[in-house]
Amino acid sequence: MGSDVGTFGVGLFDSDGAQDLLDDLAALSSAERVLAVTSTLSGVVTGSLTWNREVFPDEVVALAGLVAASLPGGRSLKGKAKTSLPTPGPDLIGMAVEALALASDFWMRAWVHAADAAEARENLNDLRRVLLAPA
């Protein structure tokens, strides 16, 4: 995945790394996109990807956001995601939840200002609610 160059907001997709990742995913077919998302989230969950080298927290947050945008409760995220996935199954949703849990602390450390941190935390909480909502 790409490198983390800069952050321009506290949204799930508001970093250069997240935008680059979404651009790369948008260039893939739907099947390739699902495979890439699954592979990255699996690598995070299993620990086979190295933080801040092979995968960055903002990318994991964006991938979890992309999965959530494909769920009924995540429709408000759909336009912000720049690309889409077919409706994910429970395995991919579970992987997104696990990977997000691993990335959250890293992602939250990036916020210097208390107001930004509070808004970022609320964005993560909203994302978790969508991912954990009953199907």
Short mmCIF file of C-alpha atoms in Angstrom, two decimals:
data_model
loop_
_atom_site.label_atom_id
_atom_site.label_comp_id
_atom_site.label_asym_id
_atom_site.label_seq_id
_atom_site.Cartn_x
_atom_site.Cartn_y
_atom_site.Cartn_z
CA MET A 1 0.00 0.00 0.00
CA GLY A 2 1.02 3.64 -0.34
CA SER A 3 2.83 5.88 2.07
CA ASP A 4 1.27 8.26 4.53
CA VAL A 5 2.13 11.75 3.28
CA GLY A 6 -0.38 14.04 4.89
CA THR A 7 -3.71 14.42 6.59
CA PHE A 8 -6.16 17.14 5.68
CA GLY A 9 -9.11 16.28 7.91
CA VAL A 10 -10.39 13.92 10.55
CA GLY A 11 -12.66 11.93 8.24
CA LEU A 12 -12.12 8.27 7.46
CA PHE A 13 -10.79 9.09 4.00
CA ASP A 14 -9.08 12.43 4.77
CA SER A 15 -5.43 11.62 4.20
CA ASP A 16 -3.16 11.38 1.19
CA GLY A 17 -2.50 7.72 1.99
CA ALA A 18 -6.21 6.90 2.13
CA GLN A 19 -6.91 8.82 -1.09
CA ASP A 20 -4.03 7.13 -2.93
CA LEU A 21 -5.23 3.73 -1.75
CA LEU A 22 -8.79 4.43 -2.88
CA ASP A 23 -7.51 5.65 -6.27
CA ASP A 24 -5.53 2.42 -6.65
CA LEU A 25 -8.57 0.35 -5.71
CA ALA A 26 -10.84 2.28 -8.08
CA ALA A 27 -8.59 1.24 -10.99
CA LEU A 28 -9.22 -2.45 -10.24
CA SER A 29 -12.14 -4.62 -11.26
CA SER A 30 -14.70 -5.31 -8.56
CA ALA A 31 -13.31 -8.82 -7.98
CA GLU A 32 -9.72 -7.53 -7.79
CA ARG A 33 -10.83 -4.77 -5.42
CA VAL A 34 -12.43 -7.29 -3.04
CA LEU A 35 -9.29 -9.43 -3.19
CA ALA A 36 -7.01 -6.44 -2.47
CA VAL A 37 -9.15 -5.26 0.46
CA THR A 38 -9.41 -8.78 1.88
CA SER A 39 -5.67 -9.38 1.49
CA THR A 40 -4.72 -6.14 3.24
CA LEU A 41 -7.19 -6.53 6.10
CA SER A 42 -6.12 -10.16 6.54
CA GLY A 43 -2.47 -9.08 6.63
CA VAL A 44 -3.27 -6.58 9.37
CA VAL A 45 -5.26 -9.10 11.41
CA THR A 46 -2.65 -11.86 11.09
CA GLY A 47 0.27 -9.48 11.65
CA SER A 48 1.91 -10.39 8.35
CA LEU A 49 1.99 -6.73 7.27
CA THR A 50 4.34 -4.32 9.04
CA TRP A 51 2.80 -1.12 10.41
CA ASN A 52 4.07 2.11 8.85
CA ARG A 53 6.00 0.14 6.27
CA GLU A 54 3.63 -2.11 4.36
CA VAL A 55 0.38 -0.70 5.72
CA PHE A 56 -0.54 2.53 7.46
CA PRO A 57 -3.29 3.16 10.01
CA ASP A 58 -5.05 5.70 7.77
CA GLU A 59 -5.23 3.06 5.03
CA VAL A 60 -6.79 0.50 7.36
CA VAL A 61 -9.33 3.07 8.57
CA ALA A 62 -10.14 3.87 4.92
CA LEU A 63 -10.52 0.18 4.05
CA ALA A 64 -12.85 -0.35 7.00
CA GLY A 65 -14.75 2.73 5.81
CA LEU A 66 -14.97 1.27 2.33
CA VAL A 67 -16.40 -1.98 3.72
CA ALA A 68 -18.87 0.02 5.83
CA ALA A 69 -19.87 2.16 2.82
CA SER A 70 -21.02 -1.06 1.15
CA LEU A 71 -23.44 -1.82 3.98
CA PRO A 72 -26.96 -0.36 4.31
CA GLY A 73 -26.00 1.73 7.35
CA GLY A 74 -22.95 3.16 5.61
CA ARG A 75 -24.66 4.85 2.69
CA SER A 76 -23.50 8.29 3.89
CA LEU A 77 -19.90 7.12 3.39
CA LYS A 78 -20.43 5.87 -0.14
CA GLY A 79 -19.72 9.14 -1.98
CA LYS A 80 -16.68 9.88 0.14
CA ALA A 81 -15.10 6.50 -0.60
CA LYS A 82 -14.45 7.22 -4.33
CA THR A 83 -15.02 3.54 -5.14
CA SER A 84 -17.17 0.70 -3.89
CA LEU A 85 -17.33 -2.96 -3.04
CA PRO A 86 -20.12 -5.43 -3.57
CA THR A 87 -22.07 -6.05 -0.37
CA PRO A 88 -19.49 -7.69 1.90
CA GLY A 89 -20.09 -10.98 3.63
CA PRO A 90 -19.68 -11.56 7.36
CA ASP A 91 -16.05 -12.70 7.02
CA LEU A 92 -14.94 -9.44 5.37
CA ILE A 93 -16.98 -7.37 7.81
CA GLY A 94 -15.41 -9.25 10.75
CA MET A 95 -11.95 -8.75 9.30
CA ALA A 96 -12.65 -5.01 8.91
CA VAL A 97 -13.76 -4.82 12.56
CA GLU A 98 -10.61 -6.65 13.76
CA ALA A 99 -8.24 -4.61 11.58
CA LEU A 100 -9.92 -1.37 12.67
CA ALA A 101 -9.43 -2.34 16.31
CA LEU A 102 -5.72 -2.83 15.65
CA ALA A 103 -5.35 0.44 13.70
CA SER A 104 -7.46 2.68 15.93
CA ASP A 105 -4.84 3.46 18.57
CA PHE A 106 -2.23 4.26 15.94
CA TRP A 107 -4.69 6.46 14.05
CA MET A 108 -5.81 8.30 17.19
CA ARG A 109 -2.21 9.17 18.12
CA ALA A 110 -2.03 11.38 15.01
CA TRP A 111 -4.39 14.01 16.43
CA VAL A 112 -2.63 16.85 18.22
CA HIS A 113 -5.63 19.04 18.95
CA ALA A 114 -8.30 17.83 21.37
CA ALA A 115 -11.16 18.92 19.09
CA ASP A 116 -9.70 16.96 16.16
CA ALA A 117 -9.15 13.92 18.36
CA ALA A 118 -12.74 14.07 19.62
CA GLU A 119 -14.13 14.31 16.08
CA ALA A 120 -11.84 11.51 14.85
CA ARG A 121 -12.94 9.30 17.77
CA GLU A 122 -16.60 9.97 16.93
CA ASN A 123 -15.90 9.04 13.29
CA LEU A 124 -14.36 5.75 14.45
CA ASN A 125 -17.32 5.09 16.75
CA ASP A 126 -19.76 5.74 13.89
CA LEU A 127 -17.74 3.41 11.66
CA ARG A 128 -17.80 0.67 14.30
CA ARG A 129 -21.58 1.08 14.69
CA VAL A 130 -22.09 0.54 10.95
CA LEU A 131 -19.76 -2.46 10.83
CA LEU A 132 -21.31 -4.08 13.92
CA ALA A 133 -24.96 -3.40 13.01
CA PRO A 134 -27.05 -6.53 12.55
CA ALA A 135 -27.51 -7.49 8.91
#
